[in-house]
CSV table of C-alpha atoms and ligand atoms in Angstrom, one decimal:
chain,number,residue,atom,x,y,z
C,1,MET,CA,-130.9,64.0,-22.8
C,2,ILE,CA,-127.8,64.2,-25.0
C,3,LYS,CA,-124.4,63.5,-23.7
C,4,VAL,CA,-122.3,66.6,-24.1
C,5,GLU,CA,-118.7,65.8,-24.9
C,6,LEU,CA,-115.9,68.3,-25.4
C,7,ALA,CA,-113.8,68.0,-28.5
C,8,GLU,CA,-110.4,66.6,-28.2
C,9,ARG,CA,-108.8,70.1,-28.5
C,10,LEU,CA,-110.6,71.4,-25.5
C,11,ARG,CA,-109.6,68.3,-23.5
C,12,HIS,CA,-106.0,69.1,-24.2
C,13,LEU,CA,-106.0,72.6,-22.9
C,14,PRO,CA,-103.3,73.4,-20.4
C,15,PRO,CA,-104.5,73.5,-16.8
C,16,TYR,CA,-105.7,76.9,-15.7
C,17,LEU,CA,-103.1,77.7,-13.1
C,18,PHE,CA,-104.8,80.9,-11.9
C,19,ALA,CA,-108.0,79.1,-10.7
C,20,GLU,CA,-106.8,78.7,-7.1
C,21,ILE,CA,-105.8,82.4,-6.9
C,22,ASP,CA,-109.2,83.4,-8.4
C,23,ARG,CA,-111.0,81.3,-5.7
C,24,LEU,CA,-108.9,82.6,-2.9
C,25,LYS,CA,-109.5,86.2,-4.0
C,26,GLN,CA,-113.3,85.6,-4.0
C,27,GLU,CA,-112.9,84.1,-0.5
C,28,GLN,CA,-111.0,87.2,0.8
C,29,LEU,CA,-113.6,89.5,-0.8
C,30,ARG,CA,-116.4,87.6,0.9
C,31,LYS,CA,-114.7,88.0,4.2
C,32,GLY,CA,-114.7,91.7,3.6
C,33,VAL,CA,-110.9,92.0,3.1
C,34,ASP,CA,-109.9,95.2,1.3
C,35,VAL,CA,-108.1,93.4,-1.5
C,36,ILE,CA,-105.6,95.3,-3.6
C,37,ASP,CA,-105.6,93.6,-7.0
C,38,LEU,CA,-102.2,93.8,-8.8
C,39,SER,CA,-103.0,91.0,-11.1
C,40,ILE,CA,-105.0,92.8,-13.7
C,41,GLY,CA,-103.5,93.4,-17.2
C,42,ASP,CA,-106.2,96.0,-18.0
C,43,PRO,CA,-105.7,99.7,-17.6
C,44,ASP,CA,-107.7,101.3,-14.8
C,45,MET,CA,-107.8,104.7,-16.5
C,46,PRO,CA,-110.6,105.6,-18.9
C,47,THR,CA,-110.4,106.0,-22.7
C,48,PRO,CA,-109.5,109.6,-23.5
C,49,GLY,CA,-112.6,111.7,-24.0
C,50,HIS,CA,-111.9,112.8,-27.6
C,51,ILE,CA,-111.9,109.1,-28.6
C,52,VAL,CA,-115.2,108.4,-26.8
C,53,ASP,CA,-116.7,111.5,-28.6
C,54,ALA,CA,-115.6,110.2,-32.0
C,55,LEU,CA,-117.4,106.9,-31.3
C,56,LYS,CA,-120.6,108.7,-30.3
C,57,LYS,CA,-120.6,110.7,-33.4
C,58,ALA,CA,-119.8,107.7,-35.7
C,59,ALA,CA,-122.4,105.6,-33.9
C,60,GLN,CA,-125.1,108.0,-35.1
C,61,GLU,CA,-124.3,107.4,-38.7
C,62,PRO,CA,-126.6,104.8,-40.3
C,63,LYS,CA,-123.9,103.8,-42.8
C,64,ASN,CA,-121.8,102.5,-39.9
C,65,HIS,CA,-124.6,100.2,-38.8
C,66,ARG,CA,-124.1,97.7,-41.6
C,67,TYR,CA,-121.6,94.8,-41.8
C,68,PRO,CA,-118.1,96.1,-41.9
C,69,SER,CA,-115.5,94.6,-44.3
C,70,TYR,CA,-113.4,91.9,-42.6
C,71,GLU,CA,-110.1,93.7,-43.6
C,72,GLY,CA,-111.0,97.1,-42.2
C,73,MET,CA,-112.1,100.4,-43.7
C,74,PRO,CA,-109.6,102.0,-46.1
C,75,ALA,CA,-109.4,105.1,-43.9
C,76,PHE,CA,-108.6,103.0,-40.8
C,77,ARG,CA,-105.9,101.1,-42.6
C,78,GLN,CA,-104.4,104.3,-43.9
C,79,ALA,CA,-104.4,105.8,-40.4
C,80,VAL,CA,-102.5,102.7,-39.2
C,81,ALA,CA,-100.0,103.1,-42.1
C,82,ASP,CA,-99.6,106.9,-41.3
C,83,TRP,CA,-99.0,106.1,-37.6
C,84,TYR,CA,-96.3,103.5,-38.4
C,85,LYS,CA,-94.6,106.0,-40.6
C,86,ARG,CA,-94.7,108.7,-37.9
C,87,ARG,CA,-93.9,106.5,-35.0
C,88,PHE,CA,-91.4,104.0,-36.4
C,89,GLY,CA,-90.4,105.4,-39.8
C,90,VAL,CA,-91.8,102.2,-41.4
C,91,SER,CA,-93.7,102.4,-44.7
C,92,LEU,CA,-96.7,100.2,-45.2
C,93,ASP,CA,-99.1,99.8,-48.1
C,94,ALA,CA,-102.5,100.3,-46.5
C,95,GLN,CA,-104.2,98.1,-49.1
C,96,THR,CA,-102.1,95.0,-48.7
C,97,GLU,CA,-99.9,95.3,-45.6
C,98,VAL,CA,-102.5,96.3,-43.0
C,99,LEU,CA,-105.4,94.2,-41.6
C,100,SER,CA,-107.8,95.3,-38.9
C,101,LEU,CA,-108.4,92.9,-36.0
C,102,ILE,CA,-111.1,92.6,-33.4
C,103,GLY,CA,-108.3,93.1,-30.8
C,104,SER,CA,-104.9,91.6,-31.4
C,105,LYS,CA,-105.9,88.5,-29.4
C,106,GLU,CA,-108.2,87.7,-32.3
C,107,GLY,CA,-105.4,87.7,-34.8
C,108,ILE,CA,-103.0,85.9,-32.6
C,109,GLY,CA,-105.6,83.2,-31.9
C,110,HIS,CA,-106.4,82.8,-35.6
C,111,ILE,CA,-103.0,83.0,-37.4
C,112,PRO,CA,-101.9,79.4,-36.9
C,113,LEU,CA,-105.1,78.3,-38.6
C,114,ALA,CA,-103.7,79.9,-41.8
C,115,PHE,CA,-100.2,78.5,-41.6
C,116,ALA,CA,-99.8,75.5,-39.3
C,117,GLY,CA,-101.6,72.2,-38.8
C,118,PRO,CA,-101.0,68.6,-37.7
C,119,GLY,CA,-97.3,67.7,-37.9
C,120,ASP,CA,-96.2,71.4,-37.8
C,121,ALA,CA,-94.7,73.2,-34.9
C,122,VAL,CA,-95.3,76.8,-33.6
C,123,LEU,CA,-92.5,78.3,-31.6
C,124,TYR,CA,-93.5,80.7,-28.8
C,125,SER,CA,-91.7,82.6,-26.1
C,126,SER,CA,-92.5,81.4,-22.6
C,127,PRO,CA,-93.3,82.8,-20.0
C,128,GLY,CA,-95.8,84.5,-22.2
C,129,TYR,CA,-99.3,85.5,-23.3
C,130,PRO,CA,-101.3,82.3,-22.9
C,131,VAL,CA,-103.0,82.6,-26.3
C,132,TYR,CA,-99.8,81.6,-28.2
C,133,PRO,CA,-99.7,77.9,-27.2
C,134,VAL,CA,-103.5,77.7,-27.3
C,135,SER,CA,-103.7,79.0,-30.8
C,136,ALA,CA,-101.2,76.4,-31.9
C,137,LEU,CA,-103.2,73.7,-30.2
C,138,PHE,CA,-106.5,74.7,-31.8
C,139,ALA,CA,-104.8,74.6,-35.2
C,140,GLY,CA,-103.7,71.0,-34.4
C,141,ALA,CA,-100.1,72.0,-34.4
C,142,GLU,CA,-97.5,71.4,-31.7
C,143,GLY,CA,-96.6,74.4,-29.6
C,144,TYR,CA,-92.9,74.5,-28.7
C,145,PRO,CA,-91.9,76.9,-25.9
C,146,MET,CA,-88.8,79.0,-26.1
C,147,PRO,CA,-87.8,79.8,-22.5
C,148,LEU,CA,-87.1,83.4,-21.6
C,149,LEU,CA,-84.3,83.3,-19.0
C,150,GLU,CA,-83.0,86.1,-16.9
C,151,LYS,CA,-79.4,85.3,-17.7
C,152,ASN,CA,-80.3,85.9,-21.4
C,153,GLY,CA,-82.0,89.2,-20.7
C,154,PHE,CA,-85.4,87.4,-21.1
C,155,LEU,CA,-84.7,86.9,-24.9
C,156,PRO,CA,-85.1,83.4,-26.4
C,157,ASP,CA,-82.0,81.4,-27.2
C,158,LEU,CA,-82.9,80.6,-30.8
C,159,GLU,CA,-79.8,78.5,-31.4
C,160,SER,CA,-80.8,76.0,-28.7
C,161,ILE,CA,-84.0,74.9,-30.6
C,162,PRO,CA,-83.5,71.3,-31.8
C,163,ALA,CA,-83.1,70.8,-35.5
C,164,ASP,CA,-86.0,68.4,-35.8
C,165,VAL,CA,-88.3,71.0,-34.3
C,166,LEU,CA,-87.0,73.6,-36.6
C,167,LYS,CA,-87.8,71.4,-39.6
C,168,ARG,CA,-91.4,71.4,-38.6
C,169,ALA,CA,-91.6,75.0,-37.4
C,170,LYS,CA,-93.9,77.2,-39.4
C,171,LEU,CA,-94.5,80.2,-37.2
C,172,MET,CA,-92.9,81.9,-34.2
C,173,PHE,CA,-94.4,84.2,-31.6
C,174,VAL,CA,-92.2,86.8,-29.9
C,175,ASN,CA,-93.3,89.8,-27.8
C,176,TYR,CA,-91.4,92.9,-26.9
C,177,PRO,CA,-91.9,94.9,-24.8
C,178,ASN,CA,-92.6,91.7,-23.0
C,179,ASN,CA,-95.5,90.6,-21.0
C,180,PRO,CA,-94.9,89.3,-18.3
C,181,THR,CA,-91.1,90.0,-17.8
C,182,SER,CA,-91.2,93.7,-19.0
C,183,ALA,CA,-88.0,93.1,-21.0
C,184,VAL,CA,-87.4,95.1,-24.1
C,185,ALA,CA,-85.6,94.0,-27.3
C,186,GLY,CA,-83.5,96.1,-29.6
C,187,LYS,CA,-82.3,95.9,-33.2
C,188,GLY,CA,-79.6,93.3,-32.4
C,189,PHE,CA,-82.2,90.8,-31.3
C,190,PHE,CA,-84.6,91.6,-34.1
C,191,ARG,CA,-81.8,91.2,-36.6
C,192,LYS,CA,-81.1,87.7,-35.2
C,193,VAL,CA,-84.8,86.8,-35.5
C,194,VAL,CA,-85.0,88.0,-39.1
C,195,ASP,CA,-81.9,86.0,-40.0
C,196,PHE,CA,-83.0,82.9,-38.1
C,197,ALA,CA,-86.5,83.0,-39.6
C,198,GLY,CA,-85.0,83.4,-43.1
C,199,ARG,CA,-82.7,80.4,-42.7
C,200,HIS,CA,-85.4,78.1,-41.4
C,201,ASN,CA,-88.4,79.5,-43.3
C,202,ILE,CA,-90.4,80.5,-40.3
C,203,ILE,CA,-93.0,83.2,-40.2
C,204,VAL,CA,-92.3,85.8,-37.5
C,205,CYS,CA,-95.3,87.1,-35.5
C,206,HIS,CA,-94.1,89.9,-33.3
C,207,ASP,CA,-96.6,91.0,-30.7
C,208,ALA,CA,-96.1,94.7,-30.0
C,209,ALA,CA,-99.1,95.4,-27.7
C,210,TYR,CA,-96.9,97.4,-25.3
C,211,SER,CA,-94.8,99.5,-27.6
C,212,GLU,CA,-96.4,102.7,-26.4
C,213,ILE,CA,-96.2,102.0,-22.6
C,214,TYR,CA,-92.6,103.1,-21.9
C,215,TYR,CA,-90.6,105.2,-19.5
C,216,ASN,CA,-88.0,108.0,-19.5
C,217,GLY,CA,-88.8,108.7,-23.1
C,218,LYS,CA,-87.1,105.5,-24.3
C,219,ARG,CA,-89.4,104.5,-27.1
C,220,PRO,CA,-89.3,100.7,-27.9
C,221,GLU,CA,-88.7,99.7,-31.5
C,222,SER,CA,-91.0,98.0,-33.9
C,223,TYR,CA,-89.8,94.6,-35.3
C,224,LEU,CA,-90.5,96.1,-38.7
C,225,GLU,CA,-87.7,98.7,-38.3
C,226,THR,CA,-85.2,95.9,-38.9
C,227,PRO,CA,-84.0,95.5,-42.5
C,228,GLY,CA,-85.6,92.3,-44.0
C,229,ALA,CA,-88.3,92.1,-41.3
C,230,LYS,CA,-91.2,92.5,-43.7
C,231,GLN,CA,-89.9,89.6,-45.8
C,232,ALA,CA,-90.0,87.4,-42.7
C,233,GLY,CA,-93.2,88.3,-41.0
C,234,ILE,CA,-95.7,90.5,-39.4
C,235,GLU,CA,-96.4,92.6,-36.2
C,236,PHE,CA,-99.5,92.5,-34.1
C,237,HIS,CA,-100.6,95.7,-32.6
C,238,SER,CA,-103.4,96.9,-30.5
C,239,LEU,CA,-105.1,100.1,-29.4
C,240,SER,CA,-106.1,98.4,-26.1
C,241,LYS,CA,-103.1,99.2,-23.9
C,242,THR,CA,-102.0,102.5,-25.5
C,243,TYR,CA,-105.3,104.3,-25.4
C,244,ASN,CA,-107.0,102.4,-22.5
C,245,MET,CA,-109.4,100.8,-25.0
C,246,THR,CA,-109.3,97.1,-24.0
C,247,GLY,CA,-113.1,96.8,-24.1
C,248,TRP,CA,-113.4,98.3,-27.6
C,249,ARG,CA,-111.9,95.3,-29.4
C,250,ILE,CA,-109.7,96.9,-32.0
C,251,GLY,CA,-106.2,96.0,-33.1
C,252,PHE,CA,-104.3,95.3,-36.3
C,253,ALA,CA,-101.7,93.2,-38.0
C,254,VAL,CA,-99.1,94.8,-40.4
C,255,GLY,CA,-96.2,93.6,-42.5
C,256,ASN,CA,-95.7,90.8,-45.0
C,257,ARG,CA,-98.5,90.9,-47.6
C,258,ASP,CA,-98.7,87.1,-48.1
C,259,VAL,CA,-99.0,86.5,-44.4
C,260,ILE,CA,-101.5,89.3,-44.0
C,261,ALA,CA,-103.5,87.7,-46.9
C,262,GLY,CA,-103.4,84.3,-45.3
C,263,LEU,CA,-104.7,85.7,-42.0
C,264,GLY,CA,-107.3,87.6,-44.0
C,265,LYS,CA,-108.5,84.4,-45.6
C,266,ILE,CA,-109.3,83.0,-42.2
C,267,LYS,CA,-111.1,86.2,-41.2
C,268,THR,CA,-113.2,86.4,-44.4
C,269,ASN,CA,-114.5,82.9,-43.5
C,270,LEU,CA,-115.1,83.6,-39.8
C,271,ASP,CA,-116.0,87.2,-39.1
C,272,SER,CA,-117.0,90.5,-40.6
C,273,GLY,CA,-114.5,92.9,-39.1
C,274,VAL,CA,-114.6,95.7,-36.5
C,275,PHE,CA,-117.8,97.8,-36.0
C,276,GLN,CA,-117.1,100.8,-38.2
C,277,ALA,CA,-117.9,103.4,-35.5
C,278,VAL,CA,-115.1,101.8,-33.4
C,279,GLN,CA,-112.8,102.0,-36.5
C,280,GLU,CA,-113.7,105.7,-36.8
C,281,ALA,CA,-112.8,106.2,-33.1
C,282,GLY,CA,-109.7,104.1,-33.7
C,283,ILE,CA,-108.6,106.7,-36.4
C,284,THR,CA,-109.1,109.5,-33.9
C,285,ALA,CA,-107.1,107.4,-31.3
C,286,LEU,CA,-104.1,107.0,-33.7
C,287,GLU,CA,-104.1,110.7,-34.3
C,288,THR,CA,-103.8,111.4,-30.5
C,289,GLY,CA,-101.0,113.8,-29.7
C,290,ASP,CA,-98.1,112.7,-27.6
C,291,GLY,CA,-99.2,115.2,-24.9
C,292,GLU,CA,-102.2,113.1,-24.0
C,293,LEU,CA,-100.2,109.9,-24.0
C,294,SER,CA,-97.3,111.3,-22.0
C,295,GLY,CA,-99.8,112.0,-19.2
C,296,ILE,CA,-100.8,108.3,-19.1
C,297,ARG,CA,-97.1,107.2,-19.2
C,298,GLU,CA,-96.3,109.6,-16.4
C,299,THR,CA,-99.0,108.0,-14.2
C,300,TYR,CA,-97.6,104.5,-14.9
C,301,GLN,CA,-94.1,105.8,-14.2
C,302,GLN,CA,-95.1,107.1,-10.7
C,303,ARG,CA,-96.6,103.8,-9.9
C,304,ARG,CA,-93.6,101.9,-11.3
C,305,ASP,CA,-91.2,104.0,-9.2
C,306,ALA,CA,-93.3,103.5,-6.0
C,307,LEU,CA,-93.6,99.7,-6.5
C,308,TYR,CA,-90.1,99.2,-7.7
C,309,SER,CA,-88.4,101.1,-4.9
C,310,GLY,CA,-90.8,99.6,-2.3
C,311,LEU,CA,-90.1,96.0,-3.4
C,312,ARG,CA,-86.3,96.7,-3.5
C,313,ARG,CA,-86.5,98.1,0.0
C,314,LEU,CA,-88.2,94.8,1.1
C,315,GLY,CA,-85.3,92.9,-0.5
C,316,PHE,CA,-87.0,91.6,-3.7
C,317,GLN,CA,-84.9,91.0,-6.8
C,318,VAL,CA,-87.0,92.8,-9.4
C,319,MET,CA,-86.5,94.0,-12.9
C,320,LYS,CA,-87.0,97.8,-13.3
C,321,PRO,CA,-89.2,98.0,-16.3
C,322,GLU,CA,-88.3,100.3,-19.2
C,323,ALA,CA,-91.7,99.5,-20.7
C,324,THR,CA,-95.1,97.7,-20.1
C,325,PHE,CA,-97.2,98.1,-16.9
C,326,TYR,CA,-95.8,95.1,-15.2
C,327,LEU,CA,-93.1,94.4,-12.6
C,328,TRP,CA,-91.5,90.9,-12.8
C,329,ALA,CA,-90.0,90.0,-9.4
C,330,SER,CA,-88.2,86.9,-8.1
C,331,CYS,CA,-90.1,85.2,-5.3
C,332,PRO,CA,-88.3,85.1,-2.0
C,333,ALA,CA,-85.8,82.2,-1.8
C,334,GLU,CA,-88.2,79.7,-0.1
C,335,TYR,CA,-90.7,80.1,-2.9
C,336,ARG,CA,-88.4,79.8,-5.9
C,337,ASN,CA,-90.0,76.5,-6.8
C,338,ASP,CA,-93.5,77.5,-6.0
C,339,SER,CA,-94.7,80.9,-7.2
C,340,ARG,CA,-98.3,79.8,-6.6
C,341,ALA,CA,-97.6,79.3,-2.9
C,342,PHE,CA,-96.1,82.7,-2.7
C,343,ALA,CA,-99.1,84.3,-4.5
C,344,LYS,CA,-101.3,82.5,-2.0
C,345,LEU,CA,-99.3,83.9,0.9
C,346,LEU,CA,-99.6,87.4,-0.4
C,347,LEU,CA,-103.4,87.0,-0.8
C,348,GLU,CA,-104.0,85.4,2.6
C,349,LYS,CA,-101.6,87.5,4.7
C,350,ALA,CA,-101.6,90.8,2.9
C,351,GLY,CA,-104.8,90.9,0.8
C,352,ILE,CA,-102.7,91.4,-2.3
C,353,VAL,CA,-103.5,89.7,-5.6
C,354,ALA,CA,-100.4,89.1,-7.8
C,355,THR,CA,-99.9,86.6,-10.6
C,356,PRO,CA,-97.7,83.6,-10.1
C,357,GLY,CA,-95.1,83.4,-12.8
C,358,VAL,CA,-95.7,79.7,-13.5
C,359,GLY,CA,-99.1,80.6,-14.8
C,360,PHE,CA,-97.4,82.1,-17.9
C,361,GLY,CA,-95.4,78.9,-18.6
C,362,ALA,CA,-92.9,76.6,-16.8
C,363,ALA,CA,-90.0,79.0,-17.3
C,364,GLY,CA,-91.9,81.6,-15.2
C,365,GLU,CA,-91.7,79.5,-12.1
C,366,GLY,CA,-90.1,81.3,-9.2
C,367,TYR,CA,-91.3,84.7,-10.3
C,368,ILE,CA,-94.4,86.8,-9.6
C,369,ARG,CA,-96.0,89.5,-11.8
C,370,PHE,CA,-97.3,92.8,-10.3
C,371,ALA,CA,-99.4,95.0,-12.5
C,372,LEU,CA,-99.3,98.8,-12.3
C,373,THR,CA,-103.0,99.2,-12.7
C,374,VAL,CA,-103.9,100.7,-9.3
C,375,PRO,CA,-103.2,104.3,-8.1
C,376,VAL,CA,-99.9,105.3,-6.4
C,377,SER,CA,-101.5,105.4,-2.9
C,378,ARG,CA,-102.8,101.9,-3.3
C,379,THR,CA,-99.5,100.8,-4.7
C,380,GLU,CA,-97.7,102.2,-1.6
C,381,GLU,CA,-100.2,100.5,0.7
C,382,ALA,CA,-99.6,97.2,-1.2
C,383,VAL,CA,-95.8,97.5,-0.5
C,384,GLU,CA,-96.5,98.2,3.2
C,385,ARG,CA,-98.7,95.2,3.5
C,386,ILE,CA,-96.3,92.9,1.6
C,387,GLY,CA,-93.6,94.1,4.0
C,388,LYS,CA,-95.7,93.1,7.1
C,389,SER,CA,-96.6,89.8,5.6
C,390,LEU,CA,-93.1,88.5,5.1
X,1,PLP,C1,-103.2,92.6,-23.8
X,1,PLP,C2,-102.3,91.8,-24.7
X,1,PLP,C3,-102.7,91.5,-26.0
X,1,PLP,C4,-104.1,91.6,-26.6
X,1,PLP,O1,-104.7,92.8,-26.6
X,1,PLP,P1,-106.1,93.0,-27.4
X,1,PLP,O2,-106.9,93.7,-26.4
X,1,PLP,O3,-106.6,91.7,-27.8
X,1,PLP,O4,-105.7,93.8,-28.6
X,1,PLP,C5,-101.8,90.8,-26.8
X,1,PLP,N1,-100.6,90.5,-26.4
X,1,PLP,C6,-100.2,90.7,-25.2
X,1,PLP,C7,-98.8,90.3,-24.8
X,1,PLP,C8,-101.1,91.4,-24.3
X,1,PLP,O5,-100.7,91.5,-23.0
């Protein structure tokens, strides 16, 4: 019998803070509790039919059954460039400034391998998507969290990063519209980021996974709309959240050609790209009219309004999201230092699963994240149950 030993990098993974909530949820389900799960960052609505039809058709084509190229079909990359032009007014060269990804998580997870290693630092906003620090760790680099504080509008305070960290910093992850806080950033912030990155020679990786989940017609901006942005970095994007395609695994990176080429080099050595039939469906998705998407947005907006007004009525301090399908609320005063205990209370007393903020990083302590991925009627019932449990 061999002795199976994990590599150093896996032994240094941060503790999985959602484990207890997962366990308690299973326990409630076993007891027959009608659990309402507001912890899931995965749309409950199906992929629009015309996209599924495009996949069916493309799946029948034998030419699509072979290895795809790692960088993506020219037609898919062109569809991405066309979409960026239409949506953001940003021009991209489909050949050199667009790279397909097997979901944006894949690109985020791999990019530090191309640009950072032992002795280097990777800056990332926190609370945030857990893949940012893990990708730094796997590359052997040091992850440096940039706290997102309410008093700063949940934007990182770039000037507070110590000089010795900046000297070693190679890459920075930022994400707006933001998961988990739902904050949005405008040109002013992106201009600061471009200027800062230029001064310190740091590659900007902006994660725009939620740019199309927005409310009241207020469309979030792309990082690449800011002058000089392309000189300083790239943007990660995904079809997952926009078109309810999380299971399909297709996303892309766009922007600075040298950064795209570096990430591409990792990919040529590791994978063979996205199944071509999925890329064909992705082209169809990117051509989806705004009518279809406004229906999806309308559904989230009704849920947002129900949950936001309900939580306010119950006395919660909560951000009204202008984008994303999350609500970020302060825990009641007695749980400001223990969001996990509050999540546990909601689960045991109300049968509600929500995500404790600390699971997204230390600066998320004292908050709780609710996802808008259940219908309005369930959302309303959740509010009622939370009210009774307090
Ligand atoms: C969901 C999500 C992603 C990843 O989506 P993919 O399905 O891998 O494209 C990336 N960033 C954030 C912040 C997310 O919430």
